[in-house]
Coordinates of C-alpha atoms in Angstrom, one line a residue:
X1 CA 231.6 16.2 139.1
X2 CA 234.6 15.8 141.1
X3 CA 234.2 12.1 141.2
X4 CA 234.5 11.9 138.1
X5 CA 238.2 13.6 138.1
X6 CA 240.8 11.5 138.1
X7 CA 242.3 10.4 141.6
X8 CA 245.2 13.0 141.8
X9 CA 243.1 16.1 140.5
X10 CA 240.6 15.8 143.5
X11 CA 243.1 17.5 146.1
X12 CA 246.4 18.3 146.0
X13 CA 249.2 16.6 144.6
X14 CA 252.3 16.3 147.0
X15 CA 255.1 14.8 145.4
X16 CA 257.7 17.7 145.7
X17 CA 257.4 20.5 148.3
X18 CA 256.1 23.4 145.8
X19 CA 253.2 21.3 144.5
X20 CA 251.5 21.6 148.2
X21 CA 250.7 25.5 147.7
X22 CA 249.5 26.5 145.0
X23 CA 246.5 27.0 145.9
X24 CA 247.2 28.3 149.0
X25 CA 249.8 30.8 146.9
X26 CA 246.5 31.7 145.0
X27 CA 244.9 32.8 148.3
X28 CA 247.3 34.6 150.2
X29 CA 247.4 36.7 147.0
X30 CA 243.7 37.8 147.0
X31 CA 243.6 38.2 150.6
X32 CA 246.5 40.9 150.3
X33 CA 244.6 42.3 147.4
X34 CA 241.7 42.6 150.0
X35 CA 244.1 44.6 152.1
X36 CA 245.6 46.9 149.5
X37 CA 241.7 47.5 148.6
X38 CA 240.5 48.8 152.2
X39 CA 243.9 51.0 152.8
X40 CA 243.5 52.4 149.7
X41 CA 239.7 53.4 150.0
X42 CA 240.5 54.8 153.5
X43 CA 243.1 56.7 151.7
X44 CA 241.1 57.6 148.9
X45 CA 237.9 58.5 151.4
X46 CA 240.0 60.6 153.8
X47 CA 243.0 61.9 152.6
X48 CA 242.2 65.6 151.7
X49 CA 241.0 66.4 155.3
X50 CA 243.6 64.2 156.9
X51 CA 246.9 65.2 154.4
X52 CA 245.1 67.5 152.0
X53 CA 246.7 71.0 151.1
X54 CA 244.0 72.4 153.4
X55 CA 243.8 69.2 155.8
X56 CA 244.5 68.7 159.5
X57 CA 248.7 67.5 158.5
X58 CA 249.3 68.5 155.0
X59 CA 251.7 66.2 153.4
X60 CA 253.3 68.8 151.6
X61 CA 254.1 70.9 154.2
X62 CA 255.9 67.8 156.0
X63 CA 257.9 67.0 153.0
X64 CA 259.1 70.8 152.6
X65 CA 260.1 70.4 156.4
X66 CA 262.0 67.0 155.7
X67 CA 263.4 68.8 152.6
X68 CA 264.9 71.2 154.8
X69 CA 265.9 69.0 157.8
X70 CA 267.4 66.1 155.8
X71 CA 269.2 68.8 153.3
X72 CA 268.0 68.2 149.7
X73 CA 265.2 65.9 148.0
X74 CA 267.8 63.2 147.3
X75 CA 268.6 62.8 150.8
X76 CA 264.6 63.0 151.6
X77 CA 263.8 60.3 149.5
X78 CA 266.1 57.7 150.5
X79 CA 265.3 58.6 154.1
X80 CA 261.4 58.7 153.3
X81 CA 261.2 56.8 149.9
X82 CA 257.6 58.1 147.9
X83 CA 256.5 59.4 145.2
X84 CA 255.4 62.1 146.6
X85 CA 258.5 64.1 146.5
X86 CA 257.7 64.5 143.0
X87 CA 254.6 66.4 144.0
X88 CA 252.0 66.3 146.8
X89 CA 248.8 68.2 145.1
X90 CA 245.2 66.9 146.1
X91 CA 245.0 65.5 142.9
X92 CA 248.0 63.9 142.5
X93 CA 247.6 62.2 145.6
X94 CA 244.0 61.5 145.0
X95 CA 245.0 59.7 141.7
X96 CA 247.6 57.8 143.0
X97 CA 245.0 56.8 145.5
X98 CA 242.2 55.9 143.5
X99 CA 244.4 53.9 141.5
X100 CA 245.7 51.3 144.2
X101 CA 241.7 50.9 144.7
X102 CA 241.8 49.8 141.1
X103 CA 245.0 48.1 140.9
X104 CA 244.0 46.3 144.7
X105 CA 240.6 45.4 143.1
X106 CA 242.7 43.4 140.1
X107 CA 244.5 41.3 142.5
X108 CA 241.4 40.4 144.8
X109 CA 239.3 39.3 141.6
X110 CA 242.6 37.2 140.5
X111 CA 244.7 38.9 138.7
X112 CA 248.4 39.6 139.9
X113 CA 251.5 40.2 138.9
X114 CA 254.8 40.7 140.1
X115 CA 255.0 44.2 138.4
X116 CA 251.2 44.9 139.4
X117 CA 251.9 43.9 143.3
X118 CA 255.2 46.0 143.5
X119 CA 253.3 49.4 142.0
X120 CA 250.7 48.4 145.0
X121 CA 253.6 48.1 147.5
X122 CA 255.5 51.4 145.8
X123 CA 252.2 53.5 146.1
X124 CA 251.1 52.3 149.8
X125 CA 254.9 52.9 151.1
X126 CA 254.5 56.4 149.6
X127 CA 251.5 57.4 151.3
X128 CA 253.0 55.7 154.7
X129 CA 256.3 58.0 154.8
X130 CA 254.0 61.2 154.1
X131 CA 251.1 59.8 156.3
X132 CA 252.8 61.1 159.5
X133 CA 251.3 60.5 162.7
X134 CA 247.9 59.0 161.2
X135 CA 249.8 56.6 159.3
X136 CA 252.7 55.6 162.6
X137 CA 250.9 52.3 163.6
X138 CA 252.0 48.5 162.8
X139 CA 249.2 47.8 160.4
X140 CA 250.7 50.4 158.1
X141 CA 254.3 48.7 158.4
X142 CA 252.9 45.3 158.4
X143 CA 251.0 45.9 155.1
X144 CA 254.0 47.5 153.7
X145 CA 256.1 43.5 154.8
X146 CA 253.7 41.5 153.7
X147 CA 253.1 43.2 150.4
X148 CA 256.4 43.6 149.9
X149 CA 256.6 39.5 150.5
X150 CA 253.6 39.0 148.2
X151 CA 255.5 40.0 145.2
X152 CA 257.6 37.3 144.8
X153 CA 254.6 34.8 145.1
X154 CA 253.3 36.2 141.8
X155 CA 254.3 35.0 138.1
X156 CA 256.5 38.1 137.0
X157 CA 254.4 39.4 134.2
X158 CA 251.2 37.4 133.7
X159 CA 248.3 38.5 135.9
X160 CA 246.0 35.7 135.1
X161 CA 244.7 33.3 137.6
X162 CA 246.8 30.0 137.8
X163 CA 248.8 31.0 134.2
X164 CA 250.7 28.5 132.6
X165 CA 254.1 29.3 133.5
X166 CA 253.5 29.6 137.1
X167 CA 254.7 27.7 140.4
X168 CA 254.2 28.2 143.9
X169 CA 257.2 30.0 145.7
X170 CA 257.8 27.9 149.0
X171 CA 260.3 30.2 150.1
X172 CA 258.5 33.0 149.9
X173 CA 255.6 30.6 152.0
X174 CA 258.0 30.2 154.4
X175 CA 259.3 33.6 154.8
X176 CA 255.5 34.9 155.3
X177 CA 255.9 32.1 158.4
X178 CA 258.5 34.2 159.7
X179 CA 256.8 36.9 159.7
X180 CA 253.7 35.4 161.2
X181 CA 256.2 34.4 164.2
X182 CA 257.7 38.2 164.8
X183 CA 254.1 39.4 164.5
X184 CA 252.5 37.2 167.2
X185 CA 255.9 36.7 169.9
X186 CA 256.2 39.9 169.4
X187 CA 253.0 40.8 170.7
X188 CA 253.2 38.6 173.5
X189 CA 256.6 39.5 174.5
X190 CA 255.5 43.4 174.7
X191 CA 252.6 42.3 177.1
X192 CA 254.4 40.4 179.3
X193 CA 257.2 42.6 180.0
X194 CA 255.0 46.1 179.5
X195 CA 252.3 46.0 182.0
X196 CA 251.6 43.9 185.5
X197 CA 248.0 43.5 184.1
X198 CA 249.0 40.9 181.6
X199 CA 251.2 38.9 184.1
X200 CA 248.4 39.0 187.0
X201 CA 246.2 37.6 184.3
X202 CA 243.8 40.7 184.9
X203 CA 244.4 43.3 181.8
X204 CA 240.9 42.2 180.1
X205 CA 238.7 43.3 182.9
X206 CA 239.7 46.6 181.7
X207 CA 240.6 46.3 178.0
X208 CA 237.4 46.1 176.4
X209 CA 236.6 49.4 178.1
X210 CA 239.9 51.6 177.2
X211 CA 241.0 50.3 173.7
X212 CA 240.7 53.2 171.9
X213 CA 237.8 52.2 169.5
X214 CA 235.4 49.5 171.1
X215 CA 232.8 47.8 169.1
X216 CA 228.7 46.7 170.3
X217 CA 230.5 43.7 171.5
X218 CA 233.3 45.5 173.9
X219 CA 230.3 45.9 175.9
X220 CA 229.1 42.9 176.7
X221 CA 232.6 41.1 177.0
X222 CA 233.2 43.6 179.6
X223 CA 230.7 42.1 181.6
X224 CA 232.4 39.1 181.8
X225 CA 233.5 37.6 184.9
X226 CA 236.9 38.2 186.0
X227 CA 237.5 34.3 185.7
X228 CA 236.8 34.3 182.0
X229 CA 239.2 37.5 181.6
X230 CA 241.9 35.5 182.9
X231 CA 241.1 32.5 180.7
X232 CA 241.1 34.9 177.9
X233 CA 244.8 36.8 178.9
X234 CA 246.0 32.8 178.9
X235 CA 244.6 32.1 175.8
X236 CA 246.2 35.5 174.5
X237 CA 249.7 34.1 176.1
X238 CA 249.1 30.5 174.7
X239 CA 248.6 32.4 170.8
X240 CA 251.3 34.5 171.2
X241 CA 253.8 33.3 173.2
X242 CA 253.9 29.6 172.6
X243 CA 251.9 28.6 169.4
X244 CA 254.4 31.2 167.3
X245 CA 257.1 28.6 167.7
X246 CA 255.2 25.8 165.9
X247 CA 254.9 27.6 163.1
X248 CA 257.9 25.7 161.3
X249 CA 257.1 22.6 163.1
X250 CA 255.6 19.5 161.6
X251 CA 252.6 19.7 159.6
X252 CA 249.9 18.7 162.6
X253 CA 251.8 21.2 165.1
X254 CA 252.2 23.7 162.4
X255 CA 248.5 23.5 161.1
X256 CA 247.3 23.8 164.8
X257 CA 249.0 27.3 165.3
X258 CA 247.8 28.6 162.5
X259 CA 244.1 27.0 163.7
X260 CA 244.6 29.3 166.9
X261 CA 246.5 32.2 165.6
X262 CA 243.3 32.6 163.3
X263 CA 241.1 31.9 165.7
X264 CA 242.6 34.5 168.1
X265 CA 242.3 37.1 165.2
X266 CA 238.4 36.7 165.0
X267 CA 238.0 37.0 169.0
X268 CA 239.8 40.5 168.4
X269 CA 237.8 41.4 165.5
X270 CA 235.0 40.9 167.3
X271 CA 235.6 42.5 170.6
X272 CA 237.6 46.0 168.6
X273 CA 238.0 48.1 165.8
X274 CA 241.6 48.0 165.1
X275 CA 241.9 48.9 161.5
X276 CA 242.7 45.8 159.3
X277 CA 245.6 44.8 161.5
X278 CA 244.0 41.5 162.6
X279 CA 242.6 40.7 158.8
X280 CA 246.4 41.0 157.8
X281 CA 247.5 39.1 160.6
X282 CA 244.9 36.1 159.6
X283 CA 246.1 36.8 155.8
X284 CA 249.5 36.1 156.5
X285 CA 248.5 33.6 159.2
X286 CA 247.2 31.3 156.3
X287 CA 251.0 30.9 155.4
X288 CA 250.9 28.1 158.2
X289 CA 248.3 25.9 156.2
X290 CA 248.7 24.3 152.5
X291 CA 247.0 22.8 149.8
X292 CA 245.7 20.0 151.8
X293 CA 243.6 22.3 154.4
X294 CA 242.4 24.9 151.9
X295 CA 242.0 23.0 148.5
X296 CA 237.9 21.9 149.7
X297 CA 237.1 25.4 149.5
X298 CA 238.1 26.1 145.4
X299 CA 236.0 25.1 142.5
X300 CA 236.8 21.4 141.1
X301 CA 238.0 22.8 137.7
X302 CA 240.2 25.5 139.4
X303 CA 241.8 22.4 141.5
X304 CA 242.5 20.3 138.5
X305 CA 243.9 23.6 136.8
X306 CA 245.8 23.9 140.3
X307 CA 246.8 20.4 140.0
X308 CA 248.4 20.5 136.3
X309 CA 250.7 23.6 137.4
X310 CA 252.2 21.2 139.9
X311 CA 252.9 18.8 137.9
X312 CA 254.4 20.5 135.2
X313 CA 256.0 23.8 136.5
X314 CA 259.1 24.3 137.9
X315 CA 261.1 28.0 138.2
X316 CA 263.3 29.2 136.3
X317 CA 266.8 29.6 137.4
X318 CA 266.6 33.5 137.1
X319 CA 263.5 33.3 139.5
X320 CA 265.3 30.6 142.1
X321 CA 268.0 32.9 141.9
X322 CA 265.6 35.8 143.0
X323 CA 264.3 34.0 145.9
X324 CA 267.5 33.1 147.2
X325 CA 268.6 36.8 147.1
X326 CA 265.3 37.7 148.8
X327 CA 265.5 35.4 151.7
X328 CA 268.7 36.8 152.3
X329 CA 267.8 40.1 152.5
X330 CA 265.2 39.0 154.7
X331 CA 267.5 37.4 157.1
X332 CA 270.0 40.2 157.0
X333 CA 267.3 43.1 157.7
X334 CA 265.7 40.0 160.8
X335 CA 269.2 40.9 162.7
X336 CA 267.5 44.4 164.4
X337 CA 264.1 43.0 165.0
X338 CA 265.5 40.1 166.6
X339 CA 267.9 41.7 168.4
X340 CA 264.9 44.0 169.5
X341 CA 262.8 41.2 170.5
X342 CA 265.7 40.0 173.1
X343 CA 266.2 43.4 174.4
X344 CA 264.3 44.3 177.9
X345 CA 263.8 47.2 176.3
X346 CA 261.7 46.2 173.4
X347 CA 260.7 48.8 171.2
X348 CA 257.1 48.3 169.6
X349 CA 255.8 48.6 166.1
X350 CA 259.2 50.1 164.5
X351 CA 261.0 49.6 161.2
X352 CA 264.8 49.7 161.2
X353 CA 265.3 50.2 157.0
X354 CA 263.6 53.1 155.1
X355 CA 261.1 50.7 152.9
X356 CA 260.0 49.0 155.9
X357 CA 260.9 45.6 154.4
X358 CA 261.1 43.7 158.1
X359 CA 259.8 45.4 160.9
X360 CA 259.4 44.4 164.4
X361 CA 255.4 44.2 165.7
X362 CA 253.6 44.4 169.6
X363 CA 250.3 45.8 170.4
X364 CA 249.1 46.8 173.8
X365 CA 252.4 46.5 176.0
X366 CA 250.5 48.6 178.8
X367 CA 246.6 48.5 179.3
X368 CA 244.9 51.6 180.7
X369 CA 242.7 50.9 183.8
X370 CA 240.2 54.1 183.2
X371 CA 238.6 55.7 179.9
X372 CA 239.8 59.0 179.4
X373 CA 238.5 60.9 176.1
X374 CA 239.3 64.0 174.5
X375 CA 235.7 65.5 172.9
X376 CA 235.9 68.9 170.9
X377 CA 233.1 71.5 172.0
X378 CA 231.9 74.6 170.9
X379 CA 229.7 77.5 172.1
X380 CA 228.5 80.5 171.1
X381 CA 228.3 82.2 174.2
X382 CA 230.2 85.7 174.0
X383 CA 232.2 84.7 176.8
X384 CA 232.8 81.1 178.2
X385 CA 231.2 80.6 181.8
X386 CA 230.7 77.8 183.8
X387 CA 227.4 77.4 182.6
X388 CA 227.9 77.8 178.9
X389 CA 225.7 75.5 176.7
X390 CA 228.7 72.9 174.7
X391 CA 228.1 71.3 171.9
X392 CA 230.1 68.3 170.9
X393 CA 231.8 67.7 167.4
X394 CA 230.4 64.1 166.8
X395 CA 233.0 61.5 165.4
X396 CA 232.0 58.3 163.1
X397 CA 233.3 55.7 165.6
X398 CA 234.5 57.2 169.0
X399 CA 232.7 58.0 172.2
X400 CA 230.8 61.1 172.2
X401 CA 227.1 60.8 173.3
X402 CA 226.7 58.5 176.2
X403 CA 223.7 56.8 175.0
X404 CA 225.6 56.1 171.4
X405 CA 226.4 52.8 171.2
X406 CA 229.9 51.7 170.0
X407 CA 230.1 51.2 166.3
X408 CA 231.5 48.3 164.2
X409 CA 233.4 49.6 161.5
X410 CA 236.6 47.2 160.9
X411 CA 238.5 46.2 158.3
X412 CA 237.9 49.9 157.5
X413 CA 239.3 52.5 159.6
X414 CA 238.8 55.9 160.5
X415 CA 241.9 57.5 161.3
X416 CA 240.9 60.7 163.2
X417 CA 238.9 58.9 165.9
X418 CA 241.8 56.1 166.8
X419 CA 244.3 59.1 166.7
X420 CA 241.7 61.5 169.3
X421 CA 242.4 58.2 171.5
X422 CA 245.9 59.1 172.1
X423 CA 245.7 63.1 173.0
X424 CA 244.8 61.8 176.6
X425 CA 248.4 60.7 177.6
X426 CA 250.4 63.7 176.9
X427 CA 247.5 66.4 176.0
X428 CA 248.5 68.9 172.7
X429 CA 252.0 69.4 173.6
X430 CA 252.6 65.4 171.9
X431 CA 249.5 66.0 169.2
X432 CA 250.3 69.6 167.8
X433 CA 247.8 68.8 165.1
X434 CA 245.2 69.4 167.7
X435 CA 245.0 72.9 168.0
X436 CA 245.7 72.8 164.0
X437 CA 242.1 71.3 164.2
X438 CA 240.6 73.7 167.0
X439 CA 241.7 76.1 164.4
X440 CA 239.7 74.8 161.3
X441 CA 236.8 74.0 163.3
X442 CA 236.8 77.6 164.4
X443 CA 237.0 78.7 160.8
X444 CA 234.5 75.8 159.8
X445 CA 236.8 74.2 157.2
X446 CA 234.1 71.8 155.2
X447 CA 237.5 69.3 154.3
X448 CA 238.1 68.8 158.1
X449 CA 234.9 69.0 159.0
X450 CA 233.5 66.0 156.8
X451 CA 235.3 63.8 159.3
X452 CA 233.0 64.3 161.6
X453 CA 229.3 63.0 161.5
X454 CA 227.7 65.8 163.3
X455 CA 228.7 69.1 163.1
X456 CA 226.5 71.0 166.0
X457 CA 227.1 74.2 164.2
X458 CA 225.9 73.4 160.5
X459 CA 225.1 77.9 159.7
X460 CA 228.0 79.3 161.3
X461 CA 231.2 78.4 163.5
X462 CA 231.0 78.2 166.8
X463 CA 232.8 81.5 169.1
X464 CA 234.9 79.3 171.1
X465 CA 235.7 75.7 170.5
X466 CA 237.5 73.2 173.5
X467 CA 239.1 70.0 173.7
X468 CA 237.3 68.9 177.0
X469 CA 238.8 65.4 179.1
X470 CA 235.7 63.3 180.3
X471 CA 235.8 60.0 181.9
X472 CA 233.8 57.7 180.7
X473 CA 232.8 53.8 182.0
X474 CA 230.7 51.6 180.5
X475 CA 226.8 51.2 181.7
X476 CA 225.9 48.3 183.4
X477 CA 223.2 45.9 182.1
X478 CA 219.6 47.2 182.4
X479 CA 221.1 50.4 183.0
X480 CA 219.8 53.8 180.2
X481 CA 222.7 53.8 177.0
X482 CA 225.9 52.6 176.4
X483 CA 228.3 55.1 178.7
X484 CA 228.6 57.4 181.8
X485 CA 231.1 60.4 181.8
X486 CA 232.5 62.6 184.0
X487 CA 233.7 66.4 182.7
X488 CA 237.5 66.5 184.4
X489 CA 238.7 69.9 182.7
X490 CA 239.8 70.7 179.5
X491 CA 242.9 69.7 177.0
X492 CA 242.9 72.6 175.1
X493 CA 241.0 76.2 175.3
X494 CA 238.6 77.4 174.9
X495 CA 239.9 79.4 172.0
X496 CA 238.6 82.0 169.8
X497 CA 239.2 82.6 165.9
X498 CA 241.2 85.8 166.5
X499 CA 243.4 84.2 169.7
X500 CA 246.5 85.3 169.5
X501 CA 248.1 82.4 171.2
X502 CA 246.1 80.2 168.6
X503 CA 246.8 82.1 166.1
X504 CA 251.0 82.2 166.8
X505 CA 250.7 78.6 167.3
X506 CA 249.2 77.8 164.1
X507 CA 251.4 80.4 162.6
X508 CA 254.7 78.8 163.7
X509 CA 253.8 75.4 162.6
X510 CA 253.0 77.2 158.8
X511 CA 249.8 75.7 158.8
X512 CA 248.5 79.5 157.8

């Protein structure tokens, strides 16, 4: 069939610059739509006992503290734009969850619109600024960039696949690049000047152990030899530190960092759970290729369709117009971020404008050299003792059970086990929701307690429920399960229901 195309319908035409992405424009669309579609389900799946009026941080109860520290609504808003200032109920939430499944689930079967991508970014934005600590990582900003970005590679209106009066934005192509470059130097830059480990060439002989959630595979590259590690810390400095600046270069270097940049994304999907971040890194990593890599892997009828856009299309002057104005709002908000990136004192993962329109990226600056993990326990012994019986509160996809093995769970995310992750560097005093969820658990609260996938005390609550600190290491080959631990104290507690230092606690923060 394709042979029997004419000549210029069988790949890409290349005559003017626009004509050598269409396809590629078609792609980077459905692969956002991908995106929006796992955020929103993990919203959609866990936002009652996460944000819910009765959940662990209620989002209503943050936005009547803003209300008040900010001074009105107004003021709240532009500081934390969302639509949840008009309301933050469990069903209005819910809705507005449940329909950027729907809305995500258009664009990844092909259908998207200007108008239909910029309610996706409006929605996902709102449920970052009320998302509080479970939403403060760079996936969340970097979904909210690139889906802002993906707006302006959509016809305006018409949601159809490939519609008549459409054209492939190269600007907007190119300003995805520049993304993709502040993603991965930033990375690298973090690394190199955060921790010894990453100039010594040694930081993955502990990695796969300590990232907060490991996958089956952690385990075996942690058996690695130290020789590999360090060829795989130089390959991580060769991704992020050099290939980023190819990424405008000519076609050959540009199409071989995108080859590695996508590459290096598959190791880390492999090796971790860390949310989507890496799909939505290789997403808007495929901003470095063009028609001519990608157009073997589309239907020959969609690439003759493809093929008459380019010739015939052009934009309009109200849309060129648009895309000038947005890559100069791009390169007006770049000035922090870059000035961020040149600073010693690089900050990591933080947005300087309230909608998060360019944002500066970095992911493990420092790299812990021993597990520590935070594991809720209850007993029902009338009094704790040394020897009290402790059952553990089981989570989906964090260590627990020694002889568990580590679970595979990305592009989808659960947000209570990567958060548990981070109670070990500065206990409850730095995770106040903590004793918020001591509390529930001591009340047996079925929204908080369907994040976890064993409750030991399914009839009744426990008496006393504590955060305990263990220290765990991996097994070693041959060896019985997946983990050892060691008990080293406790975070938090034990506590009873009727504590009165709980109870003031919870009090204080108006959680009750």
């Amino acid at each position: 069939m394709i042979d029997a195309l004419p000549r210029e319908l069988r790949a890409p035409a290349f005559g003017r610059a626009e004509s050598r992405y269409t396809l590629l424009c078609w792609a980077l669309l459905r692969g956002i739509g991908f995106i929006y579609l796992v955020g929103f389900l993990i919203l959609a799946l866990q936002l009652r006992p996460l944000l819910g009026e009765h959940g662990i941080l209620p989002a209503r109860d943050f936005l009547s503290w803003a209300e008040r520290a900010l001074g009105s609504r107004g003021a709240g808003f532009w500081r934390l734009p969302s639509l949840f200032w008009l309301g933050a109920s469990d069903t209005f939430m819910l809705f507005a969850a449940w329909l950027g499944v729907a809305l995500s689930a258009l664009v990844l079967a092909g259908f998207a619109s200007s108008v239909l991508l910029f309610f996706l970014w409006a929605l996902y934005l709102s449920f970052v600024h009320v998302g509080q600590i479970f939403y403060g990582y760079g996936w969340e900003s970097l979904l909210c960039e690139a889906g802002f970005l993906s707006i302006f590679l959509a016809p305006p209106l018409d949601p159809r696949p490939l519609p008549a009066r459409s054209f492939a934005p190269v600007l907007v192509v190119v300003l995805f690049r520049w993304l993709t470059f502040r993603l991965m130097f930033g990375s690298g830059l973090i690394k190199i000047r955060g921790d010894e480990c990453w100039r010594d060439l040694t930081c993955l002989a502990y990695h796969y152990e300590t990232q907060p959630n490991p996958s089956p595979l952690s385990y075996y590259f942690h058996q690695l030899p130290l020789a590999v590690h360090k060829l795989g810390v130089l390959f991580n400095h060769l991704v992020e530190l050099l290939a980023p600046f190819f990424v405008f270069g000519p076609r050959p270097a540009r199409l071989a960092a995108g080859a590695l940049i996508v590459a290096f994304q598959i190791t880390l999907i492999l090796s971790g759970n860390l949310s989507f971040l890496n799909w939505l890194t290789i997403v808007v990593a495929l901003s470095c290729f063009d028609d001519g890599v990608v157009w073997r892997l589309f239907p020959a009828q969609f690439r003759a369709r493809a093929a008459e856009r380019e010739l015939s299309q052009a934009p309009s002057r109200v849309r060129r117009r648009v895309l000038v104005a947005l890559a100069l709002l791009v390169g007006i908000l770049s000035m922090n971020p870059l000035v961020n990136l040149l600073s010693p004192r690089q900050a990591m993962n933080a947005s300087f404008d309230p909608f998060q329109l360019v944002n500066t990226y970095g992911a493990f600056g420092s790299v812990s050299r021993e597990r520590h993990e935070v594991v809720l326990e209850g007993t029902n012994d009338p009094t704790p003792r040394p020897d009290s019986v402790w059952k553990g509160y089981e989570l989906p996809c964090k260590p627990g059970d020694p002889g568990r093995r580590p679970c595979l769970i990305t592009p989808y995310h659960y947000r209570l086990d990567w958060q548990m992750w981070f109670v070990q560097f500065g206990g409850y005093e730095s995770q106040p929701w903590l004793v918020h969820l001591v509390f529930q658990l001591l009340h047996a609260e079925p929204i908080v307690l369907s994040l976890f996938e064993r409750n030991p005390f399914p009839k009744q609550p426990p008496r006393y429920v504590r955060a305990a600190l263990y220290r765990y290491w991996f097994t070693r080959p041959g060896e019985p399960g997946y983990w050892h631990r060691e008990y080293l104290g406790n975070v938090l507690g034990p506590f009873s229901r009727d504590d009165p230092e709980l109870v003031d606690y919870v009090r204080r923060h108006r959680w009750r």
